[in-house]
CSV table of C-alpha atoms and ligand atoms in Angstrom, one decimal:
chain,number,residue,atom,x,y,z
A,928,MET,CA,-52.3,-40.2,-9.7
A,929,LYS,CA,-49.4,-38.7,-11.6
A,930,LYS,CA,-51.7,-36.2,-13.3
A,931,LYS,CA,-53.0,-35.1,-9.9
A,932,LEU,CA,-49.5,-34.6,-8.6
A,933,PHE,CA,-48.4,-32.7,-11.7
A,934,LYS,CA,-51.4,-30.4,-11.2
A,935,GLN,CA,-50.3,-29.7,-7.6
A,936,LEU,CA,-46.8,-28.5,-8.7
A,937,PRO,CA,-46.5,-24.8,-7.9
A,938,LYS,CA,-45.9,-22.3,-10.7
A,939,VAL,CA,-42.9,-20.1,-10.7
A,940,ASP,CA,-45.2,-17.0,-10.2
A,941,GLU,CA,-46.6,-18.6,-7.0
A,942,ILE,CA,-43.2,-19.3,-5.6
A,943,LEU,CA,-42.1,-15.7,-6.4
A,944,LYS,CA,-44.8,-14.4,-3.9
A,945,ILE,CA,-43.5,-16.4,-0.9
A,946,PRO,CA,-41.8,-14.0,1.6
A,947,GLU,CA,-38.8,-16.2,2.4
A,948,ILE,CA,-38.1,-16.7,-1.3
A,949,ILE,CA,-38.3,-12.9,-1.9
A,950,GLU,CA,-35.8,-12.5,1.0
A,951,LEU,CA,-33.4,-14.8,-0.8
A,952,SER,CA,-33.6,-12.9,-4.0
A,953,LYS,CA,-31.6,-10.1,-2.4
A,954,ASN,CA,-28.4,-12.1,-2.5
A,955,ILE,CA,-28.6,-13.4,-6.0
A,956,ASP,CA,-28.8,-12.2,-9.6
A,957,TYR,CA,-32.1,-12.4,-11.4
A,958,PHE,CA,-31.1,-15.1,-13.8
A,959,ASN,CA,-29.9,-17.5,-11.2
A,960,PHE,CA,-32.9,-16.7,-9.0
A,961,THR,CA,-35.5,-17.6,-11.6
A,962,GLU,CA,-33.5,-20.6,-12.9
A,963,GLY,CA,-33.1,-21.8,-9.4
A,964,ILE,CA,-36.8,-21.8,-8.8
A,965,ARG,CA,-37.4,-23.6,-12.0
A,966,GLU,CA,-34.7,-26.2,-11.1
A,967,GLY,CA,-36.4,-26.7,-7.8
A,968,ILE,CA,-39.8,-27.3,-9.3
A,969,ASP,CA,-38.3,-29.5,-12.1
A,970,TYR,CA,-36.8,-31.8,-9.5
A,971,TYR,CA,-40.2,-32.6,-8.2
A,972,ARG,CA,-41.6,-32.9,-11.8
A,973,GLN,CA,-39.1,-35.6,-12.5
A,974,GLU,CA,-39.8,-37.3,-9.1
A,975,ILE,CA,-43.5,-37.5,-10.1
A,976,ALA,CA,-42.6,-38.8,-13.5
A,977,LYS,CA,-40.5,-41.5,-12.0
A,978,GLU,CA,-43.3,-42.3,-9.6
A,979,SER,CA,-40.9,-42.0,-6.7
A,980,ILE,CA,-43.3,-39.9,-4.7
A,981,THR,CA,-46.9,-40.4,-4.0
A,982,GLU,CA,-47.8,-37.1,-2.5
A,983,LEU,CA,-46.6,-33.6,-2.9
A,984,HIS,CA,-46.1,-31.0,-0.1
A,985,ILE,CA,-45.5,-27.5,-1.3
A,986,LYS,CA,-43.4,-26.9,1.8
A,987,ASP,CA,-40.9,-29.5,0.6
A,988,VAL,CA,-40.8,-27.9,-2.8
A,989,VAL,CA,-40.1,-24.5,-1.2
A,990,GLU,CA,-37.4,-26.0,1.0
A,991,ASN,CA,-35.7,-27.6,-2.0
A,992,ILE,CA,-35.8,-24.3,-3.8
A,993,LYS,CA,-34.3,-22.5,-0.8
A,994,ILE,CA,-31.4,-24.9,-0.8
A,995,ILE,CA,-30.8,-24.5,-4.5
A,996,LEU,CA,-31.0,-20.7,-4.3
A,997,LYS,CA,-28.5,-20.6,-1.5
A,998,LYS,CA,-26.1,-22.7,-3.5
A,999,ARG,CA,-26.6,-20.6,-6.6
A,1000,SER,CA,-25.9,-17.4,-4.7
A,1001,LEU,CA,-22.4,-18.5,-3.8
A,1002,MET,CA,-19.6,-17.3,-6.1
A,1003,ASN,CA,-17.3,-19.9,-7.6
A,1004,LEU,CA,-14.4,-18.1,-6.2
A,1005,ARG,CA,-15.2,-17.8,-2.5
A,1006,ASN,CA,-13.8,-17.7,1.0
A,1007,VAL,CA,-12.5,-20.7,2.8
A,1008,ILE,CA,-11.2,-21.0,6.4
A,1009,ASN,CA,-7.5,-22.0,6.3
A,1010,ALA,CA,-6.9,-24.5,9.1
A,1011,THR,CA,-3.9,-26.1,7.4
A,1012,GLY,CA,-1.2,-24.3,9.4
A,1013,THR,CA,0.4,-23.1,6.1
A,1014,LEU,CA,0.3,-19.3,6.2
A,1015,VAL,CA,1.1,-18.3,2.6
A,1016,HIS,CA,-0.8,-21.1,1.0
A,1017,THR,CA,-0.6,-20.8,-2.8
A,1018,ASN,CA,-3.7,-22.9,-3.3
A,1019,LEU,CA,-5.7,-20.9,-0.9
A,1020,GLY,CA,-4.8,-17.4,-2.3
A,1021,ARG,CA,-1.5,-16.7,-0.7
A,1022,SER,CA,-1.4,-13.5,1.3
A,1023,LEU,CA,-4.4,-11.8,2.8
A,1024,ILE,CA,-4.8,-8.1,2.1
A,1025,SER,CA,-5.4,-5.9,5.1
A,1026,GLU,CA,-8.9,-4.4,5.4
A,1027,LYS,CA,-7.5,-0.9,5.0
A,1028,ALA,CA,-5.7,-1.9,1.8
A,1029,ALA,CA,-8.9,-3.7,0.5
A,1030,LYS,CA,-10.9,-0.5,1.3
A,1031,ASN,CA,-8.4,1.5,-0.8
A,1032,VAL,CA,-8.9,-1.0,-3.7
A,1033,PHE,CA,-12.7,-0.6,-3.3
A,1034,ASP,CA,-12.5,3.2,-3.4
A,1035,VAL,CA,-10.2,3.2,-6.4
A,1036,ILE,CA,-12.1,0.8,-8.6
A,1037,THR,CA,-15.6,2.0,-7.9
A,1038,SER,CA,-14.7,5.4,-9.1
A,1039,TYR,CA,-12.8,6.9,-12.0
A,1040,ASN,CA,-9.2,7.5,-11.0
A,1041,ASN,CA,-5.9,8.9,-12.1
A,1042,LEU,CA,-4.5,5.5,-13.2
A,1043,GLU,CA,-2.8,6.9,-16.3
A,1044,TYR,CA,-3.5,10.5,-15.8
A,1045,ASN,CA,-1.0,13.2,-14.6
A,1046,LEU,CA,-3.1,15.5,-12.4
A,1047,GLN,CA,-0.5,18.2,-12.2
A,1048,GLU,CA,0.0,18.5,-16.0
A,1049,GLY,CA,-3.5,17.5,-17.1
A,1050,ASN,CA,-2.3,14.9,-19.5
A,1051,ARG,CA,-1.4,11.3,-19.9
A,1052,GLY,CA,0.6,9.8,-17.1
A,1053,SER,CA,2.1,6.4,-16.3
A,1054,ARG,CA,0.5,3.8,-14.0
A,1055,TYR,CA,3.9,2.9,-12.7
A,1056,ASP,CA,4.5,6.5,-11.4
A,1057,HIS,CA,2.2,6.0,-8.5
A,1058,ILE,CA,4.4,3.4,-6.9
A,1059,GLU,CA,8.0,3.6,-8.2
A,1060,LYS,CA,9.2,6.1,-5.6
A,1061,LEU,CA,7.5,4.2,-2.8
A,1062,VAL,CA,9.1,0.9,-3.8
A,1063,CYS,CA,12.5,2.7,-4.0
A,1064,THR,CA,12.1,4.2,-0.6
A,1065,VAL,CA,11.3,0.9,1.2
A,1066,THR,CA,13.9,-1.2,-0.7
A,1067,GLY,CA,16.7,1.3,-1.2
A,1068,ALA,CA,16.6,0.7,-5.0
A,1069,GLU,CA,17.3,3.4,-7.7
A,1070,GLY,CA,14.4,2.3,-9.8
A,1071,ALA,CA,11.4,-0.1,-9.9
A,1072,ILE,CA,8.8,-1.5,-12.3
A,1073,LEU,CA,5.9,-3.8,-11.7
A,1074,THR,CA,4.5,-6.8,-13.6
A,1075,ASN,CA,1.5,-9.1,-13.1
A,1076,ASN,CA,3.6,-11.6,-11.0
A,1077,ASN,CA,7.2,-12.6,-10.4
A,1078,ALA,CA,7.2,-15.2,-13.2
A,1079,ALA,CA,6.4,-12.3,-15.6
A,1080,ALA,CA,9.1,-10.2,-14.0
A,1081,VAL,CA,11.8,-12.8,-14.6
A,1082,MET,CA,10.5,-13.3,-18.1
A,1083,LEU,CA,10.5,-9.6,-18.9
A,1084,ALA,CA,14.0,-9.0,-17.5
A,1085,LEU,CA,15.5,-12.0,-19.4
A,1086,ASN,CA,13.7,-11.0,-22.6
A,1087,GLU,CA,15.1,-7.5,-22.4
A,1088,PHE,CA,18.7,-8.3,-21.4
A,1089,ALA,CA,19.3,-11.9,-22.4
A,1090,LYS,CA,17.2,-12.5,-25.6
A,1091,ASP,CA,19.4,-14.5,-28.0
A,1092,GLY,CA,22.1,-14.5,-25.4
A,1093,GLU,CA,23.2,-16.7,-22.6
A,1094,ALA,CA,22.2,-16.7,-18.9
A,1095,VAL,CA,24.6,-18.4,-16.5
A,1096,VAL,CA,22.8,-20.2,-13.6
A,1097,SER,CA,24.1,-22.5,-10.9
A,1098,ARG,CA,22.9,-26.1,-11.2
A,1099,GLY,CA,21.7,-26.0,-7.6
A,1100,GLU,CA,19.3,-23.2,-8.4
A,1101,LEU,CA,17.3,-24.5,-11.3
A,1102,VAL,CA,14.1,-24.4,-9.3
A,1103,GLU,CA,10.5,-25.5,-10.1
A,1104,ILE,CA,7.9,-23.5,-8.1
A,1105,GLY,CA,4.4,-25.0,-7.8
A,1106,GLY,CA,4.7,-26.9,-11.0
A,1107,SER,CA,4.2,-23.9,-13.2
A,1108,PHE,CA,7.4,-21.9,-12.8
A,1109,ARG,CA,10.4,-23.7,-14.0
A,1110,VAL,CA,13.5,-21.7,-14.6
A,1111,PRO,CA,14.6,-23.6,-17.8
A,1112,ASP,CA,11.1,-23.1,-19.3
A,1113,ILE,CA,11.0,-19.4,-18.5
A,1114,MET,CA,14.4,-19.1,-20.1
A,1115,LYS,CA,13.1,-20.8,-23.3
A,1116,ILE,CA,10.1,-18.5,-23.5
A,1117,SER,CA,12.3,-15.4,-23.0
A,1118,GLY,CA,14.6,-16.5,-25.8
A,1119,THR,CA,17.6,-17.1,-23.5
A,1120,LYS,CA,20.0,-19.9,-23.6
A,1121,LEU,CA,20.6,-21.5,-20.3
A,1122,ILE,CA,24.2,-22.2,-19.3
A,1123,GLU,CA,24.4,-24.4,-16.2
A,1124,VAL,CA,27.5,-24.1,-14.0
A,1125,GLY,CA,28.8,-25.8,-10.9
A,1126,THR,CA,27.2,-29.0,-9.4
A,1127,THR,CA,24.0,-29.5,-7.5
A,1128,ASN,CA,25.6,-28.9,-4.1
A,1129,ARG,CA,28.6,-26.7,-4.9
A,1130,THR,CA,29.2,-23.7,-7.1
A,1131,HIS,CA,32.3,-21.5,-7.0
A,1132,PRO,CA,33.1,-18.0,-8.3
A,1133,LYS,CA,35.4,-19.6,-10.8
A,1134,ASP,CA,32.5,-21.6,-12.3
A,1135,TYR,CA,30.8,-18.4,-13.3
A,1136,ARG,CA,34.0,-16.8,-14.5
A,1137,GLU,CA,34.9,-19.7,-16.7
A,1138,ALA,CA,31.4,-19.8,-18.2
A,1139,ILE,CA,31.5,-16.2,-19.3
A,1140,THR,CA,31.9,-15.8,-23.1
A,1141,GLU,CA,31.1,-13.0,-25.5
A,1142,ASN,CA,27.5,-14.4,-25.7
A,1143,THR,CA,26.9,-14.1,-22.0
A,1144,SER,CA,24.1,-11.6,-21.3
A,1145,VAL,CA,23.4,-12.2,-17.6
A,1146,LEU,CA,24.6,-14.0,-14.5
A,1147,LEU,CA,21.4,-15.1,-12.7
A,1148,LYS,CA,21.0,-16.2,-9.1
A,1149,ILE,CA,17.7,-17.8,-8.1
A,1150,HIS,CA,16.6,-18.1,-4.5
A,1151,THR,CA,15.9,-21.8,-3.8
A,1152,SER,CA,12.6,-21.0,-2.2
A,1153,ASN,CA,11.1,-24.4,-1.7
A,1154,TYR,CA,14.0,-26.7,-1.0
A,1155,LYS,CA,17.2,-26.7,0.8
A,1156,ILE,CA,20.5,-28.3,-0.1
A,1157,VAL,CA,22.2,-29.3,3.1
A,1158,GLY,CA,25.6,-30.9,3.9
A,1159,PHE,CA,28.7,-30.2,1.8
A,1160,THR,CA,27.5,-27.1,0.0
A,1161,LYS,CA,28.9,-23.9,-1.4
A,1162,GLU,CA,27.2,-21.1,-3.2
A,1163,VAL,CA,28.5,-17.9,-4.6
A,1164,THR,CA,27.3,-14.9,-2.5
A,1165,ASN,CA,25.5,-11.9,-4.1
A,1166,SER,CA,28.4,-9.6,-3.6
A,1167,GLU,CA,30.8,-12.1,-5.2
A,1168,LEU,CA,28.4,-12.5,-8.2
A,1169,ALA,CA,28.0,-8.7,-8.5
A,1170,GLU,CA,31.8,-8.3,-8.5
A,1171,ILE,CA,32.2,-11.0,-11.2
A,1172,GLY,CA,29.5,-9.2,-13.2
A,1173,ARG,CA,31.3,-5.8,-12.9
A,1174,GLU,CA,34.7,-7.3,-13.7
A,1175,ASN,CA,33.3,-8.8,-16.9
A,1176,ASN,CA,30.8,-6.1,-17.8
A,1177,VAL,CA,27.9,-8.6,-17.5
A,1178,LEU,CA,24.5,-7.8,-16.0
A,1179,THR,CA,23.7,-9.6,-12.7
A,1180,MET,CA,20.2,-10.5,-11.7
A,1181,GLU,CA,18.6,-12.3,-8.8
A,1182,ASP,CA,15.2,-13.9,-8.6
A,1183,LEU,CA,14.5,-13.6,-4.9
A,1184,GLY,CA,11.1,-15.3,-5.1
A,1185,SER,CA,9.5,-14.1,-1.9
A,1186,GLY,CA,10.0,-10.4,-1.4
A,1187,VAL,CA,11.1,-10.1,2.2
A,1188,LEU,CA,11.5,-6.5,3.4
A,1189,VAL,CA,11.7,-7.3,7.1
A,1190,ASN,CA,14.7,-8.9,8.9
A,1191,PHE,CA,12.9,-11.9,10.5
A,1192,GLY,CA,16.1,-12.8,12.4
A,1193,LYS,CA,15.3,-9.9,14.7
A,1194,TYR,CA,12.1,-11.6,15.8
A,1195,GLY,CA,13.5,-15.0,16.4
A,1196,ILE,CA,12.5,-16.5,13.1
A,1197,LYS,CA,14.9,-17.8,10.6
A,1198,LYS,CA,16.2,-15.0,8.5
A,1199,GLU,CA,15.4,-14.9,4.9
A,1200,PRO,CA,17.6,-12.8,2.6
A,1201,THR,CA,15.9,-9.3,2.3
A,1202,VAL,CA,15.4,-7.3,-0.8
A,1203,GLN,CA,17.4,-4.4,0.8
A,1204,GLU,CA,20.4,-6.7,1.3
A,1205,SER,CA,20.3,-7.9,-2.3
A,1206,ILE,CA,20.3,-4.3,-3.6
A,1207,ALA,CA,23.1,-3.4,-1.2
A,1208,SER,CA,25.2,-6.3,-2.5
A,1209,GLY,CA,25.4,-4.6,-5.9
A,1210,ILE,CA,23.2,-7.0,-7.9
A,1211,ASP,CA,21.9,-5.0,-10.9
A,1212,LEU,CA,18.3,-6.3,-11.0
A,1213,ILE,CA,16.2,-8.1,-8.4
A,1214,THR,CA,12.8,-9.6,-8.9
A,1215,PHE,CA,10.3,-10.8,-6.3
A,1216,SER,CA,6.6,-11.6,-5.7
A,1217,GLY,CA,4.0,-9.2,-4.2
A,1218,ASP,CA,1.9,-11.8,-2.5
A,1219,LYS,CA,4.4,-14.0,-0.7
A,1220,LEU,CA,6.2,-12.7,2.4
A,1221,LEU,CA,5.6,-9.1,1.3
A,1222,GLY,CA,2.0,-9.7,2.2
A,1223,GLY,CA,0.5,-7.7,-0.7
A,1224,PRO,CA,-1.5,-8.5,-3.8
A,1225,GLN,CA,-0.3,-10.8,-6.7
A,1226,ALA,CA,2.4,-8.8,-8.5
A,1227,GLY,CA,5.9,-9.0,-9.8
A,1228,ILE,CA,8.3,-6.3,-8.6
A,1229,ILE,CA,11.6,-5.6,-10.3
A,1230,VAL,CA,14.0,-3.3,-8.5
A,1231,GLY,CA,17.6,-2.2,-9.4
A,1232,LYS,CA,19.7,0.3,-11.2
A,1233,LYS,CA,17.8,3.0,-12.9
A,1234,LYS,CA,19.4,2.6,-16.3
A,1235,TYR,CA,18.2,-1.0,-16.5
A,1236,ILE,CA,14.7,-0.3,-15.1
A,1237,ASP,CA,14.4,2.5,-17.8
A,1238,ARG,CA,15.0,-0.1,-20.5
A,1239,LEU,CA,12.4,-2.5,-19.0
A,1240,LYS,CA,9.9,0.3,-19.1
A,1241,LYS,CA,10.3,0.5,-22.9
A,1242,ASN,CA,10.0,-3.3,-23.5
A,1243,GLN,CA,6.9,-4.1,-25.5
A,1244,LEU,CA,6.3,-7.2,-23.4
A,1245,LEU,CA,5.5,-5.0,-20.4
A,1246,ARG,CA,2.2,-4.0,-22.0
A,1247,ALA,CA,1.2,-7.7,-22.0
A,1248,LEU,CA,2.4,-8.3,-18.4
A,1249,ARG,CA,1.1,-5.1,-16.8
A,1250,VAL,CA,-0.5,-4.7,-13.4
A,1251,SER,CA,-4.1,-3.7,-12.9
A,1252,LYS,CA,-5.4,-0.7,-11.0
A,1253,MET,CA,-6.6,-3.1,-8.3
A,1254,THR,CA,-3.1,-4.4,-7.8
A,1255,LEU,CA,-1.6,-1.0,-7.7
A,1256,ALA,CA,-4.1,0.2,-5.1
A,1257,ALA,CA,-3.5,-2.8,-2.9
A,1258,LEU,CA,0.2,-2.6,-3.3
A,1259,GLU,CA,0.5,1.1,-2.5
A,1260,SER,CA,-1.4,0.6,0.7
A,1261,THR,CA,0.6,-2.4,1.7
A,1262,LEU,CA,4.0,-0.8,0.9
A,1263,ARG,CA,3.1,2.4,2.8
A,1264,TYR,CA,3.1,0.3,6.0
A,1265,TYR,CA,6.7,-0.6,5.4
A,1266,LEU,CA,7.7,3.0,5.8
A,1267,ASP,CA,7.5,2.1,9.5
A,1268,GLU,CA,8.4,-1.5,10.3
A,1269,ARG,CA,6.4,-1.5,13.5
A,1270,GLU,CA,3.3,-0.6,11.5
A,1271,ALA,CA,4.1,-3.2,8.9
A,1272,ILE,CA,4.2,-6.1,11.3
A,1273,GLU,CA,1.1,-4.9,13.0
A,1274,GLU,CA,-1.1,-4.2,9.9
A,1275,ILE,CA,0.0,-6.7,7.3
A,1276,PRO,CA,-1.8,-9.9,7.9
A,1277,THR,CA,0.9,-12.2,6.7
A,1278,LEU,CA,3.6,-10.6,8.8
A,1279,LYS,CA,1.3,-10.4,11.8
A,1280,MET,CA,0.4,-14.1,11.6
A,1281,ILE,CA,4.0,-15.2,11.2
A,1282,LEU,CA,5.1,-13.2,14.2
A,1283,GLU,CA,2.1,-13.9,16.4
A,1284,ASP,CA,3.2,-15.2,19.8
A,1285,SER,CA,2.7,-18.9,20.1
A,1286,VAL,CA,1.0,-18.3,23.4
A,1287,LYS,CA,-1.8,-16.5,21.6
A,1288,VAL,CA,-2.1,-19.3,19.1
A,1289,LYS,CA,-2.4,-21.8,22.0
A,1290,GLU,CA,-5.1,-19.6,23.5
A,1291,ARG,CA,-7.0,-19.7,20.3
A,1292,ALA,CA,-6.8,-23.5,20.1
A,1293,ALA,CA,-7.9,-23.7,23.8
A,1294,LYS,CA,-10.9,-21.6,23.0
A,1295,LEU,CA,-11.9,-23.8,20.1
A,1296,PHE,CA,-11.4,-26.9,22.2
A,1297,GLU,CA,-13.6,-25.4,24.9
A,1298,ILE,CA,-16.5,-24.6,22.6
A,1299,LEU,CA,-16.2,-28.0,20.9
A,1300,GLN,CA,-16.3,-29.8,24.2
A,1301,LYS,CA,-19.4,-27.9,25.2
A,1302,ASN,CA,-20.9,-29.2,22.1
A,1303,ASP,CA,-20.0,-32.9,22.8
A,1304,VAL,CA,-17.3,-33.0,20.1
A,1305,LYS,CA,-14.7,-35.5,21.1
A,1306,CYS,CA,-11.4,-33.8,20.5
A,1307,SER,CA,-8.0,-32.8,22.0
A,1308,ILE,CA,-5.5,-30.0,21.8
A,1309,VAL,CA,-2.5,-30.9,19.7
A,1310,GLU,CA,0.8,-29.1,19.2
A,1311,THR,CA,1.6,-28.6,15.6
A,1312,GLU,CA,4.2,-27.0,13.3
A,1313,ALA,CA,3.0,-24.3,11.1
A,1314,THR,CA,4.9,-23.6,7.8
A,1315,ILE,CA,5.2,-20.2,6.4
A,1316,GLY,CA,4.8,-21.5,2.8
A,1317,GLY,CA,4.7,-19.5,-0.4
A,1318,GLY,CA,8.2,-20.3,-1.5
A,1319,SER,CA,9.9,-19.1,1.6
A,1320,MET,CA,11.8,-20.6,4.4
A,1321,PRO,CA,11.9,-24.2,3.2
A,1322,GLY,CA,12.0,-26.7,6.0
A,1323,GLU,CA,11.4,-24.0,8.6
A,1324,THR,CA,8.4,-24.2,10.8
A,1325,VAL,CA,7.0,-22.1,13.6
A,1326,LYS,CA,5.3,-23.5,16.7
A,1327,SER,CA,1.5,-23.7,16.3
A,1328,CYS,CA,-1.4,-25.4,17.9
A,1329,GLY,CA,-4.6,-27.0,16.8
A,1330,VAL,CA,-7.5,-29.2,17.7
A,1331,GLY,CA,-7.6,-32.9,16.6
A,1332,ILE,CA,-11.0,-34.3,16.1
A,1333,GLU,CA,-11.9,-37.9,16.8
A,1334,GLY,CA,-13.4,-39.8,13.9
A,1335,SER,CA,-12.5,-41.1,10.5
A,1336,PRO,CA,-9.9,-38.5,9.3
A,1337,LEU,CA,-10.7,-38.8,5.6
A,1338,GLU,CA,-14.4,-38.5,6.2
A,1339,LEU,CA,-13.9,-35.5,8.5
A,1340,GLU,CA,-11.5,-33.8,6.1
A,1341,ARG,CA,-14.1,-34.1,3.3
A,1342,GLU,CA,-17.1,-32.9,5.4
A,1343,PHE,CA,-15.2,-29.9,6.7
A,1344,ARG,CA,-14.0,-29.1,3.2
A,1345,LEU,CA,-17.4,-29.3,1.5
A,1346,GLY,CA,-19.4,-27.6,4.2
A,1347,THR,CA,-20.4,-23.9,4.4
A,1348,PRO,CA,-18.1,-22.3,5.2
A,1349,HIS,CA,-15.5,-24.5,3.7
A,1350,ILE,CA,-12.9,-25.4,6.3
A,1351,ILE,CA,-9.6,-26.8,5.0
A,1352,GLY,CA,-7.8,-28.9,7.7
A,1353,ILE,CA,-4.9,-31.4,7.7
A,1354,ILE,CA,-4.5,-35.0,8.5
A,1355,ARG,CA,-1.5,-36.0,10.6
A,1356,ASN,CA,-0.8,-39.4,12.1
A,1357,ASN,CA,-4.3,-40.5,11.1
A,1358,LEU,CA,-5.9,-37.6,13.0
A,1359,PHE,CA,-7.9,-34.8,11.5
A,1360,ILE,CA,-6.5,-31.5,12.8
A,1361,LEU,CA,-7.7,-27.9,12.6
A,1362,ASP,CA,-4.6,-25.8,13.0
A,1363,VAL,CA,-5.5,-22.4,14.3
A,1364,LYS,CA,-2.4,-20.5,13.3
A,1365,ALA,CA,-4.1,-19.0,10.2
A,1366,VAL,CA,-7.6,-19.0,11.7
A,1367,LYS,CA,-8.9,-15.6,12.7
A,1368,ASN,CA,-10.6,-15.1,16.1
A,1369,ASP,CA,-13.9,-14.4,14.5
A,1370,GLU,CA,-13.7,-17.6,12.5
A,1371,LEU,CA,-13.4,-19.8,15.6
A,1372,TYR,CA,-17.1,-19.8,16.3
A,1373,LEU,CA,-17.9,-20.8,12.7
A,1374,VAL,CA,-15.4,-23.6,12.8
A,1375,ALA,CA,-16.8,-24.9,16.1
A,1376,LYS,CA,-20.4,-24.6,14.9
A,1377,LYS,CA,-19.5,-26.6,11.8
A,1378,ALA,CA,-17.7,-29.2,13.8
A,1379,ALA,CA,-20.7,-29.7,16.1
A,1380,GLU,CA,-23.0,-30.0,13.1
A,1381,ILE,CA,-20.8,-32.6,11.4
A,1382,ILE,CA,-20.3,-34.7,14.5
A,1383,LYS,CA,-24.0,-34.7,15.3
A,1384,LYS,CA,-24.7,-35.9,11.8
A,1385,GLN,CA,-22.2,-38.7,12.3
A,1386,ILE,CA,-23.8,-39.8,15.5
A,1387,ILE,CA,-27.1,-40.0,13.8
A,1388,LYS,CA,-25.5,-42.0,11.0
A,1389,ILE,CA,-24.2,-44.6,13.4
B,2730,LIG,C1,7.4,-17.9,-6.2
B,2730,LIG,C2,8.5,-17.8,-7.0
B,2730,LIG,C3,8.4,-17.5,-8.4
B,2730,LIG,C4,7.1,-17.2,-9.0
B,2730,LIG,O1,6.5,-16.0,-8.5
B,2730,LIG,P1,5.0,-15.7,-8.8
B,2730,LIG,O2,4.8,-14.4,-8.2
B,2730,LIG,O3,4.1,-16.8,-8.3
B,2730,LIG,O4,4.9,-15.6,-10.3
B,2730,LIG,C5,9.6,-17.4,-9.1
B,2730,LIG,N1,10.8,-17.6,-8.6
B,2730,LIG,C6,10.9,-18.0,-7.3
B,2730,LIG,C7,12.3,-18.2,-6.7
B,2730,LIG,C8,9.8,-18.1,-6.5
B,2730,LIG,O5,10.0,-18.4,-5.2
């Protein structure tokens, strides 16, 4: 019996001739294609050996191979649909790059380019030259330099200006971001001694003044991106800190975290301190991320006085922390939008989503609800609170809307997350919710289709 079944097993060569398999080969590398076919046949070989099947249908083997090939054709790093209501979601890749910016990256990296070549002079150039002037124009800074991310930017600046020296920081600002960026640890790596001043809730100018000694290298302010101290509080403003620095001839630095270039207050959203304001306050060096509220690629941006930026450009660490051509291409495209604020809020996905009218979000939820109802999915429209995320506006939410789906929330969460496409939702008050704030119009149909599939499966299960 077994022998007969083994004999019936198709050979790899035979499978390779089947049109629908040939079709699948277009989306997959040759190694995974042939290994996938082998894996599919092997599965049935083992089933026969275990005697768990008594007859073999080639159709089943082919179906199994098709499933395996589809799985193998997916990249490990792949798209998901963000139905969490958190816009700049660090676990889901933070900011989206606009299609135009992505196209620019594509064009630059699929061809040779002038990354480190001066086209005017015909000799070696600097990768930073492509972008420094633009950063200065949109922020008002004298000079700018880029690193791989903001953590690297802080590390580089501390290493250059406070190695073997002391950095004075307010106790209320010793932040930890996402578990991997802790101010005290970054200080240690940079060779800087941390001097804490003030208390958790209150720090005064005199606290900084009294902490300054001949070993003081920098007065550092850190934006408390992901928490808020409320109640009886006092912090030293940027201008006050800049003045203390000038009086004592000590460098002042601010880690702004999220690089906000737009005054959100104008649009009825809580105002975050902007990069332009920090520069205008007289702080010497300011660091921020490229992929938080700026809405660009992962990058660290350091802006400030030219004489300090020039020193950073010569620091050997910069070579280890440098940005790639992909980053530069995406960042240049993104920053160009900021030359005209109207264009920035229209073209940069993160800004566009934050500022999108709540009526439009509601309409999207209603549309999803309507499609789901047509497909017999029991659900309801729910009002939600979306968070901006990405180390910005802690505690602040914007009005959003979603669809709550009836059923076991844990089971639904898992089914949506593991499906194709992967849809990441949230559970609130024991209800599984798909928040549509960060769901694009053209993703609605995919979400609805998946929901119908999952629910139908559940009905069959019951
Ligand atoms: C997010 C953040 C960082 C880390 O920035 P990355 O670009 O993720 O390295 C550092 N400091 C503050 C205050 C932040 O908010």
